[in-house]
XYZ file of C-alpha atoms in Angstrom:
336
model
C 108.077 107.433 123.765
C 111.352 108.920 122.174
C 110.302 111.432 119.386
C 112.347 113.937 117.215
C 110.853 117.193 117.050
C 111.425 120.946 115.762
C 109.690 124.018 116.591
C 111.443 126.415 113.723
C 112.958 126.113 110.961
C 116.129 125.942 110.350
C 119.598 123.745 109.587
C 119.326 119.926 110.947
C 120.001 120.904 114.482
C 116.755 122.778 115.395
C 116.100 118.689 115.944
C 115.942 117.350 118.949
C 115.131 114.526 120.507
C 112.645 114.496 123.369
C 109.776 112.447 124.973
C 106.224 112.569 124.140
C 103.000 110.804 125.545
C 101.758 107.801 123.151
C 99.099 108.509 120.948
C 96.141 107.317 121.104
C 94.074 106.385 117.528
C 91.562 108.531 116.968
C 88.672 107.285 114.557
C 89.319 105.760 110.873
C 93.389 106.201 112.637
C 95.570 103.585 113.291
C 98.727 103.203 115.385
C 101.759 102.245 114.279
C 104.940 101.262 116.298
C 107.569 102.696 113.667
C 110.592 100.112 113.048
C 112.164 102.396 110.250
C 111.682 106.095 109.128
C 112.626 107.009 105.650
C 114.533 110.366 104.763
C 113.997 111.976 101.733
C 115.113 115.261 100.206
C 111.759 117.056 101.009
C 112.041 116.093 104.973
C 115.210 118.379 105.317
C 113.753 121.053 102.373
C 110.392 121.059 104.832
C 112.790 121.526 107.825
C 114.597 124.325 106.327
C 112.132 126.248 105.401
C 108.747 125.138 106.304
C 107.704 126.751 110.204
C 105.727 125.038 112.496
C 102.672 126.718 113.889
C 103.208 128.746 117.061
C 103.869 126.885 119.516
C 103.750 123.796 117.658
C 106.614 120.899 117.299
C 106.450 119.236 114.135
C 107.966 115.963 114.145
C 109.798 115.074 110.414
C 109.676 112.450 108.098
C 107.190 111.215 105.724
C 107.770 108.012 104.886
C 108.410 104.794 107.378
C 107.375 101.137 108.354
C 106.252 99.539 111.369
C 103.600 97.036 112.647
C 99.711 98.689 113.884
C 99.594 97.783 117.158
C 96.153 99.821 117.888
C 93.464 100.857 115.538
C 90.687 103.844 116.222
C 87.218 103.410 115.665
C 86.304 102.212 112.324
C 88.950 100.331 111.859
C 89.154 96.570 111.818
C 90.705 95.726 114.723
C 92.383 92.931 112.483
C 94.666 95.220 111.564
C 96.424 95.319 114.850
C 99.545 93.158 114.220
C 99.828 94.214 110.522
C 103.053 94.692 108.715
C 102.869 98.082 106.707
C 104.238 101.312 104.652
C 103.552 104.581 105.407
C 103.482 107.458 103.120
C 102.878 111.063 103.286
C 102.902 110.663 107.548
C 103.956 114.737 107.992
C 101.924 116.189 104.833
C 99.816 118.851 106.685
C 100.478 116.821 109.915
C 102.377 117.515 113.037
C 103.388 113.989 113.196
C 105.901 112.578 110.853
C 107.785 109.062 111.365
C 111.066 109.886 113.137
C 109.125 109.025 116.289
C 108.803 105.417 118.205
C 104.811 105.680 117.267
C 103.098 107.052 114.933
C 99.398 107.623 114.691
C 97.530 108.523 111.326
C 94.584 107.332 108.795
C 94.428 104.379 108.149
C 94.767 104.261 104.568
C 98.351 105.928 104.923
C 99.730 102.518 106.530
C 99.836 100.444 103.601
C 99.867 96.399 104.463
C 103.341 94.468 103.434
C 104.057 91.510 102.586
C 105.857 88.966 104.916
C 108.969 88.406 102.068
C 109.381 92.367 102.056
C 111.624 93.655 104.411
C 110.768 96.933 106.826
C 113.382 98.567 105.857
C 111.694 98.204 101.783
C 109.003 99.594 103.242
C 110.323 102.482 104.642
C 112.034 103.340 101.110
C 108.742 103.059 99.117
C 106.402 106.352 100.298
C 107.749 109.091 98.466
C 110.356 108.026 95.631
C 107.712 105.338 94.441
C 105.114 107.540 94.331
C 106.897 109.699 92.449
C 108.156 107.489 90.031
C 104.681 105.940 89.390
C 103.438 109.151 88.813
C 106.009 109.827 86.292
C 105.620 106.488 84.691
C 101.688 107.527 84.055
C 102.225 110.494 82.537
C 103.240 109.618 78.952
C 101.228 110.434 76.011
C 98.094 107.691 75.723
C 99.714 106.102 79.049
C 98.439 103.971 81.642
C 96.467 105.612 85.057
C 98.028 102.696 87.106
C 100.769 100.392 86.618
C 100.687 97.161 85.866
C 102.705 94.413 84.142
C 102.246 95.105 80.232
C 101.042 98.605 81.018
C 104.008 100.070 79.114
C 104.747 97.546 76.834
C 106.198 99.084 73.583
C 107.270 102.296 75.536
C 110.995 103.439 75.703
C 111.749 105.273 78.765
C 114.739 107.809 79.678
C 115.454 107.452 83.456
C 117.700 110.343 84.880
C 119.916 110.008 87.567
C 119.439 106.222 87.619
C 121.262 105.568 90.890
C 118.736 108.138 93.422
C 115.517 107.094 95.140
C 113.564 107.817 92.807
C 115.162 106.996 89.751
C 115.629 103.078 91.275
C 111.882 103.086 91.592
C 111.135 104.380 88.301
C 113.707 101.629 86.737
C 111.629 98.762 88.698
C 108.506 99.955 87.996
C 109.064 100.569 84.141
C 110.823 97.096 84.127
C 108.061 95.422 85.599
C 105.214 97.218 83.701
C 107.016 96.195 80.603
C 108.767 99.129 78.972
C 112.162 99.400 77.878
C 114.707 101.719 80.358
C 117.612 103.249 79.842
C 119.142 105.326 82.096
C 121.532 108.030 83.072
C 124.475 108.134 85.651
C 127.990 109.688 86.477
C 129.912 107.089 87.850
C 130.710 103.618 87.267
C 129.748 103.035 91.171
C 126.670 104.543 90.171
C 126.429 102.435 86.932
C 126.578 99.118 89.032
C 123.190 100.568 90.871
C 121.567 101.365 87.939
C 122.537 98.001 86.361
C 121.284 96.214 89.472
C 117.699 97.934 89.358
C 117.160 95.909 86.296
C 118.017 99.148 83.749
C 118.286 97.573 80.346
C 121.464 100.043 79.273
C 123.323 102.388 81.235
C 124.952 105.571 79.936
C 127.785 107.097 82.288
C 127.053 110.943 80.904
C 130.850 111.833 81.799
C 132.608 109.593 80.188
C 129.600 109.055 77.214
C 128.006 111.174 74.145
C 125.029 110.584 76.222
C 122.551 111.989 73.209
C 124.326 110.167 70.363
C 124.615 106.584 72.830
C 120.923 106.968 73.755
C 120.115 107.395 70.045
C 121.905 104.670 69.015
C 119.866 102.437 71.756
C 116.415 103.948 70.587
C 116.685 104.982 67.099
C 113.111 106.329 67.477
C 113.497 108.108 70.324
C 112.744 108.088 74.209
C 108.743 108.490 74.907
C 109.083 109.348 78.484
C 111.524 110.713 80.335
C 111.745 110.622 84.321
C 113.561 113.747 85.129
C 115.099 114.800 88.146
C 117.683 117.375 87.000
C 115.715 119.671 84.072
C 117.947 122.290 84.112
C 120.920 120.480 83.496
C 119.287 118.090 80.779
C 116.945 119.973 78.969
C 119.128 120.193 75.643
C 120.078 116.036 76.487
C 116.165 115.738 76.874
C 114.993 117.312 73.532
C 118.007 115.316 71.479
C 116.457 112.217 72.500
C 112.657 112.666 72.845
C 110.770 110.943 70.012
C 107.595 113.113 68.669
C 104.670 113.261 71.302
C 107.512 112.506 73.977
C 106.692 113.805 77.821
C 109.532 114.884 80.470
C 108.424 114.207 83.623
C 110.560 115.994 86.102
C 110.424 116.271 89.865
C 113.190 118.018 91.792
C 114.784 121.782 91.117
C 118.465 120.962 91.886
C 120.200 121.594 88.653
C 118.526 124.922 89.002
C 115.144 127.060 89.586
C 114.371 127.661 86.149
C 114.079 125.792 82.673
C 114.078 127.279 79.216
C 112.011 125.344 76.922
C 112.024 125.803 73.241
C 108.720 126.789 72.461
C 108.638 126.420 68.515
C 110.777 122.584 68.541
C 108.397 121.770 71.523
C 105.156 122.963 69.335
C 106.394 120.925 66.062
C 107.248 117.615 67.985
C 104.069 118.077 70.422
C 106.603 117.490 73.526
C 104.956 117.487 76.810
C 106.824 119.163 79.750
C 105.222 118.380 83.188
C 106.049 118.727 86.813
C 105.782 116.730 89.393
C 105.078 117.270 93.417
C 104.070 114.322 94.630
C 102.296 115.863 97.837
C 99.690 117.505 95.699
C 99.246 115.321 92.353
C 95.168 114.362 92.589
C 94.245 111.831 95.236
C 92.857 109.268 92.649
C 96.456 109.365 91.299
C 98.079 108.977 94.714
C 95.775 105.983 95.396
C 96.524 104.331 92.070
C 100.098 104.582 92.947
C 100.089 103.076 96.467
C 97.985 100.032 94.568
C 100.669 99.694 91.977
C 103.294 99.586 94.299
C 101.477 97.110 96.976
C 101.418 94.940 93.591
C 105.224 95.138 92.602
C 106.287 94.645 96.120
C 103.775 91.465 96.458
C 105.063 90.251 92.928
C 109.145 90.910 93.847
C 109.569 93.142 91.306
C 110.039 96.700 93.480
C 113.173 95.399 96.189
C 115.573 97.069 97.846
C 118.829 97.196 99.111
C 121.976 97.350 97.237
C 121.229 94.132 95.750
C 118.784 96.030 94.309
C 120.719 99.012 93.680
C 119.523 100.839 96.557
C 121.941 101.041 99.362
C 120.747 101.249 102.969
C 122.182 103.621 105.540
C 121.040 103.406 108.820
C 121.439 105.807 111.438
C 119.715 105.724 115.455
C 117.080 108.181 116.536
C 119.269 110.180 117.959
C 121.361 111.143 114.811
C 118.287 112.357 112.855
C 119.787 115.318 112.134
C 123.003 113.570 110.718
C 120.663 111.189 108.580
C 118.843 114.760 107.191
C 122.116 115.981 106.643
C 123.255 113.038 104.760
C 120.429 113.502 102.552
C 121.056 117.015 102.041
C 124.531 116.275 101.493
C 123.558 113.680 98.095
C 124.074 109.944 99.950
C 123.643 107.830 97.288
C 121.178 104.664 98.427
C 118.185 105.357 101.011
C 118.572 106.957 104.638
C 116.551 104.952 106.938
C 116.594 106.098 110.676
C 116.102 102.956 113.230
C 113.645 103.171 115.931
């Protein structure tokens, strides 16, 4: 089989694509022969700086879709034909999804439903686990999504138009909260308006704070947050007492100054987010919550969704990573 592989770390062309034996499905494993592997921001971050064992090639990706075509022992052997997700393929693994078969537990290849697409299901993994764990975190919130589980709730979404923030728009929507969101383009806008965002608030050409006040007089209770740095005065103007910020990426910067005496008074709630190492019970409520908003239609992609495909072959993995790296707005799936 065709695999892309690295043995340092590096920029995107320590990847290379080579051949490698099948795997065989070891037991509680299945197989999975991969139809699309998702790219997200943490593939080319692990690349960069992440090095394989000695002697080791680590092959990227975390996220993907496919159809089992062999299951270990253990494992129903109804599974074999089975349209499904994957998530979290390459955490502590050598064997990520930018490969033509993938082997891993079973649990990890979710099952999909015939009206979802493969290439939704390489875009869920990551940026919908991360969202749902964002979405949980509130103050008296829900453990697992669920329609009504946010009822009442107002919720900030930052950077409306990424991965991430498209699945956090869908899955507030859907468990019943009210969303706003941030963006800084009208291209972007359209995206964010397609998600299902309720209002949309271009921060360049807004007074984002005094707009998102307007919208929710009371304030926000939970804001998804991928740029904390950058929106950490924007956050507190908008936050209603007991609010949480949620964030879950370090690109507007490494550090975050957080006013400790406002942030006493108003009981605000700062928490991070790595989605790799939140608890397991939380990761397993999240792939159930998203199995049920893809079943129900409610978590879609593509740009009529507001999440743009890109596709790129195998053999341009490193182009895809860098296209990631580079801020492609809409999901980088790699075609196998």
């Amino acid at each position: 089989m065709k695999a892309i592989v690295y043995e340092h770390s590096g920029a995107s062309d320590v990847l290379s694509l080579t051949d490698r034996p099948v795997p065989e499905p070891g037991p509680g494993e299945v197989r999975v022969k991969v139809a699309f592997s998702g790219v997200n921001p943490t593939d080319w971050k692990s690349r960069t700086n992440a090095q394989p064992g000695a002697g080791a090639a680590q092959v990227p990706n975390q996220d993907g879709s496919g159809v089992v075509d062999a299951v270990g022992p253990g494992v129903d052997a109804a599974r074999v034909g089975e349209r499904v997700w994957i998530w979290e393929a390459a955490w502590q693994r050598a064997d990520g999804t930018a490969q033509e078969y993938v082997v891993l537990p079973a649990r990890q290849a979710v099952p999909l439903p015939e009206h979802a697409s493969l290439e939704l299901g390489a875009s869920l993994g990551i940026p919908a686990m991360t969202a749902h764990r964002a979405l949980t975190l509130a103050e008296g919130g829900p453990t697992r999504l669920a329609p009504g589980a946010l009822a009442g709730r107002t919720v900030l979404v930052a950077g409306g138009a990424g991965a991430v923030g498209n699945a956090a728009i869908q899955l507030a929507r859907w468990a019943g909260a009210t969303v706003l969101t941030t963006v800084s383009s009208p291209q972007k806008a359209r995206l964010a308006e397609a998600a299902g965002a309720h209002h949309v608030v271009d921060y360049r050409a807004q007074d984002a704070a005094a707009v998102i006040r307007a919208l929710a007089p009371e304030g926000v209770d939970l804001v998804v947050e991928v740029a904390p740095t950058a929106n950490v005065a924007l956050d507190l103007a908008v936050l209603a007492p007991n609010g949480t910020v949620a964030f879950y990426a370090d690109g507007s910067g490494p550090e975050v100054t957080i006013p400790v005496r406002d942030s006493m008074f108003r009981n605000l709630r700062w928490l991070g987010i790595l989605v790799y190492t939140i608890p397991d019970a939380a990761k397993l409520a999240a792939v159930a919550a998203i199995s049920d908003a893809v079943a129900a239609d409610a978590l879609r992609g593509g740009e009529q969704a507001g999440l743009p495909w890109h596709h790129y072959p195998l053999a341009r993995t490193a182009d895809a990573h860098d296209a990631v790296q580079a801020g492609t707005v809409g999901k980088v799936l790699i075609d196998l």
